[in-house]
XYZ file of C-alpha atoms in Angstrom:
505
model
C 48.077 80.076 47.911
C 47.271 78.642 44.504
C 46.620 74.843 44.011
C 48.196 73.105 41.040
C 47.817 69.844 39.638
C 50.907 67.964 38.004
C 50.499 64.546 36.055
C 52.981 62.685 34.375
C 55.405 61.519 37.229
C 58.032 62.975 39.219
C 60.128 64.540 36.298
C 57.154 67.120 35.939
C 57.254 67.987 39.670
C 59.113 71.184 40.204
C 58.075 72.102 43.875
C 60.662 73.315 46.267
C 59.840 70.405 48.660
C 57.682 67.229 48.996
C 55.363 66.881 51.973
C 54.952 63.001 52.931
C 52.992 61.942 55.997
C 54.476 58.983 58.056
C 53.185 56.868 60.888
C 55.618 56.245 63.926
C 58.305 53.538 63.102
C 56.758 53.028 59.573
C 58.933 51.692 57.045
C 57.948 54.084 54.402
C 60.067 52.994 51.616
C 58.382 49.519 51.947
C 54.926 50.794 52.596
C 55.089 53.307 49.732
C 57.204 51.927 46.991
C 56.270 54.607 44.674
C 58.307 57.163 46.986
C 61.351 54.946 46.447
C 60.971 55.233 42.772
C 60.156 58.990 42.743
C 62.975 59.839 45.128
C 65.617 56.885 44.880
C 68.173 58.997 46.898
C 66.117 58.181 49.960
C 67.365 54.675 49.737
C 70.705 55.550 50.641
C 70.267 59.086 52.333
C 71.910 59.061 55.750
C 69.290 61.229 57.131
C 66.521 58.548 56.835
C 67.905 56.901 60.022
C 66.535 59.912 61.888
C 62.888 59.603 60.527
C 60.925 58.109 63.229
C 57.359 59.255 62.484
C 56.824 60.441 66.127
C 53.919 62.764 66.264
C 54.867 66.446 65.703
C 58.310 65.432 64.248
C 59.340 67.086 61.103
C 62.455 65.484 59.149
C 63.984 66.811 56.040
C 66.004 64.559 53.880
C 68.075 66.112 51.293
C 69.005 64.873 47.690
C 71.036 66.581 44.842
C 69.697 70.127 44.207
C 69.061 69.069 40.543
C 66.661 66.267 41.247
C 62.959 66.693 40.797
C 62.679 65.939 44.483
C 65.600 67.647 46.010
C 63.962 67.854 49.546
C 61.447 65.528 51.060
C 59.654 66.361 54.295
C 58.463 63.716 56.391
C 55.433 64.783 58.663
C 55.388 62.564 61.862
C 51.749 61.483 62.690
C 52.352 59.184 65.685
C 50.937 55.960 66.193
C 48.820 54.663 63.507
C 45.163 55.357 64.127
C 43.357 54.353 60.813
C 39.728 53.943 61.404
C 39.528 56.042 64.615
C 37.467 59.177 65.034
C 40.797 61.080 65.396
C 42.368 60.109 62.234
C 41.603 63.096 60.238
C 42.392 65.520 63.113
C 46.007 63.957 63.083
C 46.122 64.475 59.352
C 44.970 68.092 59.592
C 47.419 68.967 62.376
C 50.377 67.027 60.786
C 50.049 69.015 57.188
C 49.532 72.341 58.960
C 52.716 71.865 61.010
C 54.494 70.729 57.840
C 53.366 73.707 55.814
C 54.373 76.112 58.627
C 57.801 74.687 58.310
C 57.925 75.372 54.668
C 57.028 78.807 55.461
C 59.761 79.164 58.014
C 62.205 77.953 55.430
C 61.114 80.843 53.170
C 60.326 78.280 50.386
C 57.917 79.359 47.676
C 56.139 76.051 46.902
C 55.471 72.617 48.326
C 54.190 69.392 46.732
C 51.880 66.400 47.997
C 52.578 63.155 46.071
C 49.035 61.890 45.884
C 50.385 58.112 46.070
C 51.590 58.826 49.435
C 48.042 59.360 50.691
C 46.408 55.818 50.304
C 48.182 54.501 53.478
C 46.297 57.036 55.602
C 42.820 55.805 54.604
C 40.586 57.074 51.909
C 43.121 58.923 49.875
C 40.455 61.498 48.344
C 39.305 62.446 51.941
C 43.010 62.698 53.181
C 43.817 64.913 50.028
C 40.912 67.052 50.871
C 41.989 67.567 54.451
C 45.711 68.042 53.513
C 44.953 70.782 51.240
C 42.363 72.266 53.693
C 45.046 72.223 56.648
C 47.865 73.649 54.478
C 45.713 76.652 53.146
C 44.834 77.462 56.780
C 48.347 77.209 58.027
C 49.607 79.604 55.096
C 47.540 82.496 56.247
C 48.746 85.209 58.497
C 46.713 88.440 59.580
C 48.709 91.545 59.564
C 45.905 93.823 58.423
C 46.389 96.521 61.197
C 50.118 95.898 61.859
C 52.795 98.342 60.900
C 55.145 95.602 60.285
C 55.885 94.727 56.681
C 55.325 91.482 55.171
C 59.256 91.283 54.680
C 59.729 90.869 58.311
C 57.472 87.843 58.606
C 57.746 84.218 57.209
C 56.492 84.605 53.475
C 53.469 82.906 52.467
C 53.878 79.721 50.231
C 53.052 80.720 46.757
C 51.596 77.391 45.644
C 50.852 73.835 46.508
C 51.143 71.063 43.955
C 49.349 67.749 43.896
C 51.360 65.173 42.083
C 50.155 62.124 39.947
C 52.325 59.421 38.369
C 49.348 58.926 35.888
C 49.263 60.749 32.498
C 46.201 62.711 33.636
C 44.932 64.246 36.962
C 41.828 62.092 38.027
C 38.610 64.300 38.139
C 37.847 63.037 41.866
C 41.255 64.133 43.132
C 40.737 67.457 41.651
C 37.457 67.965 43.144
C 38.631 66.794 46.569
C 41.410 69.216 46.480
C 39.198 71.953 45.667
C 36.712 71.207 48.388
C 39.419 71.446 50.800
C 40.535 74.799 49.410
C 37.250 76.236 49.412
C 36.367 75.128 53.081
C 39.637 76.717 54.051
C 38.547 79.944 52.474
C 35.288 79.841 54.167
C 36.940 79.439 57.634
C 39.320 82.166 56.707
C 36.689 84.523 55.626
C 34.743 83.879 58.781
C 37.934 84.542 60.860
C 38.546 87.783 59.127
C 35.174 89.099 59.728
C 34.995 87.931 63.521
C 38.442 89.139 64.413
C 38.158 92.462 62.882
C 37.792 95.375 65.738
C 34.373 96.809 66.649
C 35.220 100.129 65.133
C 35.910 98.530 61.721
C 33.381 95.939 61.674
C 29.803 97.117 62.735
C 26.403 96.409 61.424
C 26.572 98.802 58.445
C 29.968 97.864 57.281
C 29.262 94.000 57.561
C 26.206 94.691 55.577
C 28.163 96.516 52.881
C 30.924 94.069 52.805
C 28.055 91.245 52.354
C 26.989 93.105 49.448
C 30.120 93.250 47.774
C 30.629 89.389 48.369
C 27.080 88.769 47.202
C 27.697 90.439 43.760
C 30.896 88.931 43.454
C 29.370 85.515 43.810
C 25.971 85.698 42.457
C 24.005 85.687 45.694
C 20.748 87.348 46.139
C 20.815 89.934 48.901
C 18.338 91.792 50.863
C 19.370 94.172 53.773
C 16.938 95.862 56.330
C 18.092 98.802 57.929
C 16.632 100.208 61.279
C 13.848 101.952 59.643
C 12.913 98.900 58.048
C 13.193 96.801 61.157
C 10.944 99.403 63.075
C 8.419 99.308 60.470
C 8.123 95.622 60.454
C 8.114 95.100 64.107
C 11.562 93.843 65.078
C 11.232 95.149 68.658
C 13.577 92.670 70.339
C 16.261 93.147 67.600
C 16.021 96.931 68.019
C 16.163 96.694 71.818
C 19.554 95.204 71.619
C 21.146 98.039 69.212
C 19.434 101.046 71.102
C 22.442 102.001 72.972
C 24.922 101.645 70.106
C 26.327 104.324 67.840
C 25.813 102.158 64.960
C 22.185 100.975 64.157
C 21.337 97.341 63.767
C 20.978 95.607 60.438
C 19.426 92.432 59.226
C 21.101 90.723 56.161
C 19.620 88.082 53.890
C 21.592 85.936 51.533
C 20.264 83.392 49.279
C 21.914 80.754 47.101
C 19.194 79.179 44.797
C 20.642 77.043 42.016
C 18.914 76.958 38.781
C 15.969 74.452 39.005
C 16.088 74.710 42.800
C 14.309 78.216 43.240
C 11.177 76.860 44.656
C 12.682 74.176 46.919
C 12.206 74.517 50.459
C 15.396 75.896 51.697
C 17.720 75.192 54.521
C 18.154 78.415 56.666
C 21.260 79.343 58.560
C 20.512 82.165 61.088
C 23.594 83.614 62.695
C 24.063 85.945 65.714
C 25.891 89.067 64.566
C 26.573 91.138 67.650
C 29.630 93.034 66.423
C 30.773 94.228 69.835
C 29.033 93.227 73.090
C 29.856 95.189 76.150
C 26.835 93.713 77.998
C 24.934 96.864 77.790
C 23.552 98.131 81.097
C 24.322 94.896 82.567
C 28.009 95.574 81.809
C 30.576 92.678 81.407
C 33.873 92.465 83.480
C 36.765 94.271 81.660
C 38.731 91.074 81.438
C 38.859 89.825 77.942
C 35.924 92.118 76.949
C 37.988 92.837 73.799
C 37.394 89.423 72.512
C 33.663 90.258 72.278
C 34.417 91.678 68.735
C 33.910 88.099 67.718
C 30.235 87.833 69.199
C 29.316 87.854 65.712
C 31.083 84.527 64.796
C 27.681 82.992 64.069
C 26.768 85.645 61.397
C 30.239 85.650 59.909
C 30.066 81.778 59.559
C 26.855 82.091 57.805
C 27.990 84.535 55.419
C 31.095 82.707 54.605
C 29.233 79.428 54.214
C 26.710 81.062 51.656
C 29.610 82.547 49.673
C 31.439 79.030 49.539
C 28.280 77.193 48.541
C 27.686 79.772 45.835
C 31.261 79.564 44.529
C 31.072 75.879 44.539
C 27.782 75.666 42.938
C 26.272 73.588 45.352
C 22.907 71.926 44.483
C 20.761 72.871 47.471
C 18.761 75.975 47.973
C 20.192 77.607 51.306
C 19.343 80.913 52.717
C 21.491 82.766 55.549
C 20.102 85.503 57.907
C 22.505 87.367 59.573
C 21.151 89.308 62.666
C 23.297 92.350 63.332
C 23.613 94.818 66.316
C 26.064 96.262 68.720
C 25.288 96.276 72.311
C 26.368 99.216 74.161
C 25.434 101.068 77.230
C 24.161 104.772 77.032
C 21.059 106.927 77.964
C 19.037 105.123 75.110
C 19.904 101.725 76.112
C 17.541 98.955 77.122
C 17.242 98.687 80.750
C 16.985 95.544 82.832
C 13.191 95.174 83.375
C 11.945 96.607 80.111
C 9.413 94.874 78.152
C 9.513 94.593 74.435
C 7.220 93.213 71.691
C 9.098 90.928 69.276
C 8.344 90.205 65.591
C 6.400 87.244 66.713
C 4.000 89.476 68.540
C 5.119 87.973 71.869
C 5.916 90.205 74.878
C 9.370 89.797 76.226
C 10.757 90.701 79.543
C 14.508 91.582 79.456
C 16.063 91.246 82.792
C 19.800 91.081 81.688
C 21.043 93.105 78.869
C 24.073 90.862 78.467
C 21.641 88.126 77.300
C 21.271 89.909 74.043
C 22.008 87.405 71.382
C 18.737 85.560 71.935
C 16.862 88.735 71.308
C 18.001 89.283 67.979
C 17.684 85.598 67.121
C 14.076 85.364 68.208
C 13.142 88.219 65.766
C 15.204 86.480 62.983
C 13.599 83.130 63.609
C 10.281 84.727 63.475
C 11.196 86.493 60.132
C 12.233 83.285 58.606
C 8.921 81.600 59.104
C 6.877 84.611 57.929
C 8.954 84.358 54.710
C 9.717 81.033 53.892
C 8.760 77.517 54.378
C 12.050 76.003 55.545
C 13.071 72.337 55.246
C 15.326 73.114 58.337
C 16.421 75.938 60.301
C 19.762 76.087 62.059
C 20.828 78.978 64.203
C 24.384 79.717 65.090
C 25.384 81.762 68.106
C 28.166 82.546 70.686
C 25.257 82.339 72.872
C 25.989 81.441 76.521
C 28.805 81.224 78.891
C 26.948 78.294 80.516
C 27.549 76.254 77.521
C 31.485 77.046 77.468
C 31.622 76.151 81.071
C 29.753 72.722 80.452
C 31.829 71.761 77.340
C 34.919 73.715 77.335
C 36.918 75.136 74.420
C 36.893 72.166 72.026
C 33.275 71.102 71.580
C 30.185 73.115 70.888
C 26.705 72.546 72.064
C 23.904 71.259 70.019
C 20.312 71.687 70.887
C 17.875 69.967 68.178
C 14.167 69.303 67.848
C 14.744 66.570 65.307
C 16.945 63.403 65.662
C 17.532 63.240 61.855
C 18.790 66.930 61.700
C 20.835 66.362 64.941
C 22.668 63.453 63.136
C 23.206 65.542 60.182
C 24.638 68.374 62.024
C 27.000 65.794 63.963
C 28.073 64.075 60.971
C 28.853 67.478 59.111
C 30.862 68.687 62.132
C 32.704 65.508 62.437
C 33.908 65.640 58.776
C 34.815 69.448 59.261
C 36.840 68.631 62.416
C 34.106 70.788 64.476
C 32.848 68.861 67.120
C 29.249 69.129 68.766
C 27.755 67.528 71.820
C 23.838 67.186 71.815
C 22.316 68.561 75.068
C 18.578 68.082 76.033
C 15.695 70.403 75.379
C 14.596 69.757 78.883
C 10.986 70.538 78.901
C 10.834 70.881 82.881
C 12.874 73.881 82.651
C 10.418 75.880 80.388
C 8.659 77.046 83.761
C 12.138 79.143 84.303
C 11.194 81.273 81.460
C 7.819 82.452 82.966
C 7.639 86.183 83.565
C 4.961 87.793 85.865
C 4.445 90.780 83.408
C 5.170 89.630 79.957
C 4.543 86.716 77.599
C 7.795 85.163 78.261
C 11.143 86.125 79.951
C 14.317 86.073 77.893
C 16.444 84.326 80.597
C 15.967 81.667 83.093
C 14.932 82.546 86.711
C 18.399 80.907 87.738
C 21.773 80.416 86.473
C 21.656 76.513 86.623
C 20.977 75.128 83.307
C 21.520 78.361 81.490
C 22.514 76.917 77.938
C 19.254 74.850 78.003
C 17.082 77.729 79.106
C 18.551 79.707 76.341
C 17.794 77.107 73.786
C 14.295 76.553 75.108
C 13.748 80.479 74.780
C 14.781 80.216 71.194
C 12.701 77.046 70.622
C 9.535 78.989 71.772
C 9.754 81.083 68.630
C 9.896 78.220 66.212
C 6.402 77.066 65.351
C 4.861 73.937 64.083
C 7.048 71.033 63.115
C 10.078 72.798 61.389
C 13.271 70.857 62.129
C 15.291 73.327 64.101
C 18.713 73.144 65.618
C 20.598 75.611 67.786
C 24.403 75.674 67.788
C 25.605 77.265 70.913
C 29.396 77.945 69.804
C 30.441 79.777 72.926
C 33.615 78.649 74.175
C 34.989 77.411 70.762
C 34.846 80.691 68.813
C 38.021 82.113 70.175
C 41.737 80.816 70.233
C 43.647 82.143 73.175
C 47.046 81.131 71.652
C 48.411 79.982 68.326
C 47.791 76.444 67.086
C 48.673 74.519 64.015
C 45.549 75.297 62.484
C 44.550 78.551 63.970
C 46.463 81.712 65.015
C 45.499 83.539 68.186
C 41.917 85.083 67.523
C 38.691 84.068 65.838
C 38.361 80.256 65.060
C 35.670 80.690 62.563
C 33.865 77.697 64.256
C 31.014 76.352 62.265
C 31.691 77.678 59.108
C 32.876 74.601 57.418
C 29.967 72.484 59.326
C 27.537 74.699 57.595
C 29.346 74.301 54.073
C 29.133 70.549 54.696
C 25.515 70.737 55.318
C 24.774 73.004 52.314
C 26.867 70.553 50.070
C 25.060 67.580 51.290
C 21.694 68.925 51.957
C 19.620 67.022 54.687
C 19.952 63.633 53.490
C-alpha cells in the first residue's frame, strides 16, 4: 500500500473514503469543527444519528458521490482513554478494523484527515500508529494458496494523509513513514517465521538475508557448517547434527557514516527453522507451529533492514544463529557433552532445550569480535515463560536497570509488552553438572524461564549490559485479530527497531 500526502484542503483529497476516529458519545462536529467544514453534509446527514463511537463500531455516512468526501467512516474507539497506557492500543486496533472494512468494501483508497487526530493525544504519534495499523491490516498471506487474489478482498492500493495547510509538515511526513517502516519490519518478520520448514531452513534464510543486505546496503557475513566447525561452535553444531539442512550463522551490520567505530548495539536472534525437539521429541499437537521457532532471528533480520532503510544514526549488529532440530542417527543424544565456543563443556540433558545452545555460542562470538554497548538476545526460549505470562506479555531478563527500562519503553511504544523477571542468583545451583562445566537446563522444571536466562547469562562476561527477551507464548497468533492474521506475530521486530532508532539513551 502506497502512502500519499495531500496538502491544500479537502478539494484536493480524492480518496474513496475518509477514516475518522471517534470516542464514545463524542459530539464530533463540535470537537472537530474542521470536519464539519471539510464534509458539510455531515451536519444534515440522517446517518449521523447512528454514530455512537462505541468500541468496535464502524459507521459509514454518505454524501453526494461528486463531493471530495463522499464517504466518511467513523471508527468507534469506546470510552475516552487519553493519557492511559492503553490509548495507543485502542488507536491501533480501531484503525486496523477500519482498514479491514475498507478492504471488505473493495475500495481502492482511504484517507486520514490529519486534523482529526489531535483529539486523541499527540497527533504525530497517533498518525504513526494509525499508518502502522493500516499497513498491518492491509496484508494477506496467500503465498502457498491455489486461491487467486480475485477471490479475496483486494488490498487497498493507497492511503492518503490530508492537510488543510498549503504544505505537508515535515514532522507529519516523517511520522507516517516511521509507522510504515515499522509495519514493514513486522510483516517481514512474519513472512520469515510463517514460512514452512521445508521452504525456510538455514541455507535459504541466509540466502534471503544476502539479498536483503544487498538491497539495503547492509554488511553481511555468513558462517557455514565448516566455518562453525573450524571456529569451535560446538553447542550450535550439536543442535543441527540431526537435520538435513546444516546450520548457519548470519551477521548483519548497519554502520552509518561516522559511526563505524562506535560500540554497537548487538541483537542476537534464535533461529531454529524447525524444532521437532530432536531425540527429546515434542508431542504432535501443534508441532507444526514450531516453524516459527526462528522468530527471534526473523525479528533481528527485519529490524536491521528497517534501520538501514531509514538511515538510523546508530551502529547496530544483528547475529542470527540458525539450525533445524531434528532426530536421526547423527542427532545429539540426551546426556552428551559438547564444548562451546566459550571453551565451557556443556552437558545436554534435553535436546528440546536447543535454543540456548545456539545462543550461547552466538553470545560468545559477539564478545570475541566486538565491544558491544549492549547485547540483546531474542528467543522463543521456554514454555515456562509462556505458562507464567501467557500470550500477551513477553519475559524480560536484564543485567542492567537502564537497559531494562530502555527495552520496556521501546516495547511500550511498539505495542509489544514485556514483564521483567528476576535473574535469581539462588537458582544458579540448578545448572550444576556432575560431569561438565555447566548443565544447559535446570535440575527441576520449576523456574524454568529463570534458569534458562541464567544459563545464557553465564556466557556474557564482564560488565556488558545484556538483556534476554523470552518471546515464547507471544510469537504465534492462534486466530485472526485486527492486527494479525493466524500465524506468526513477528513479535519484538518493532521493539528492536525502536531501540535502534533511539539508541540506548
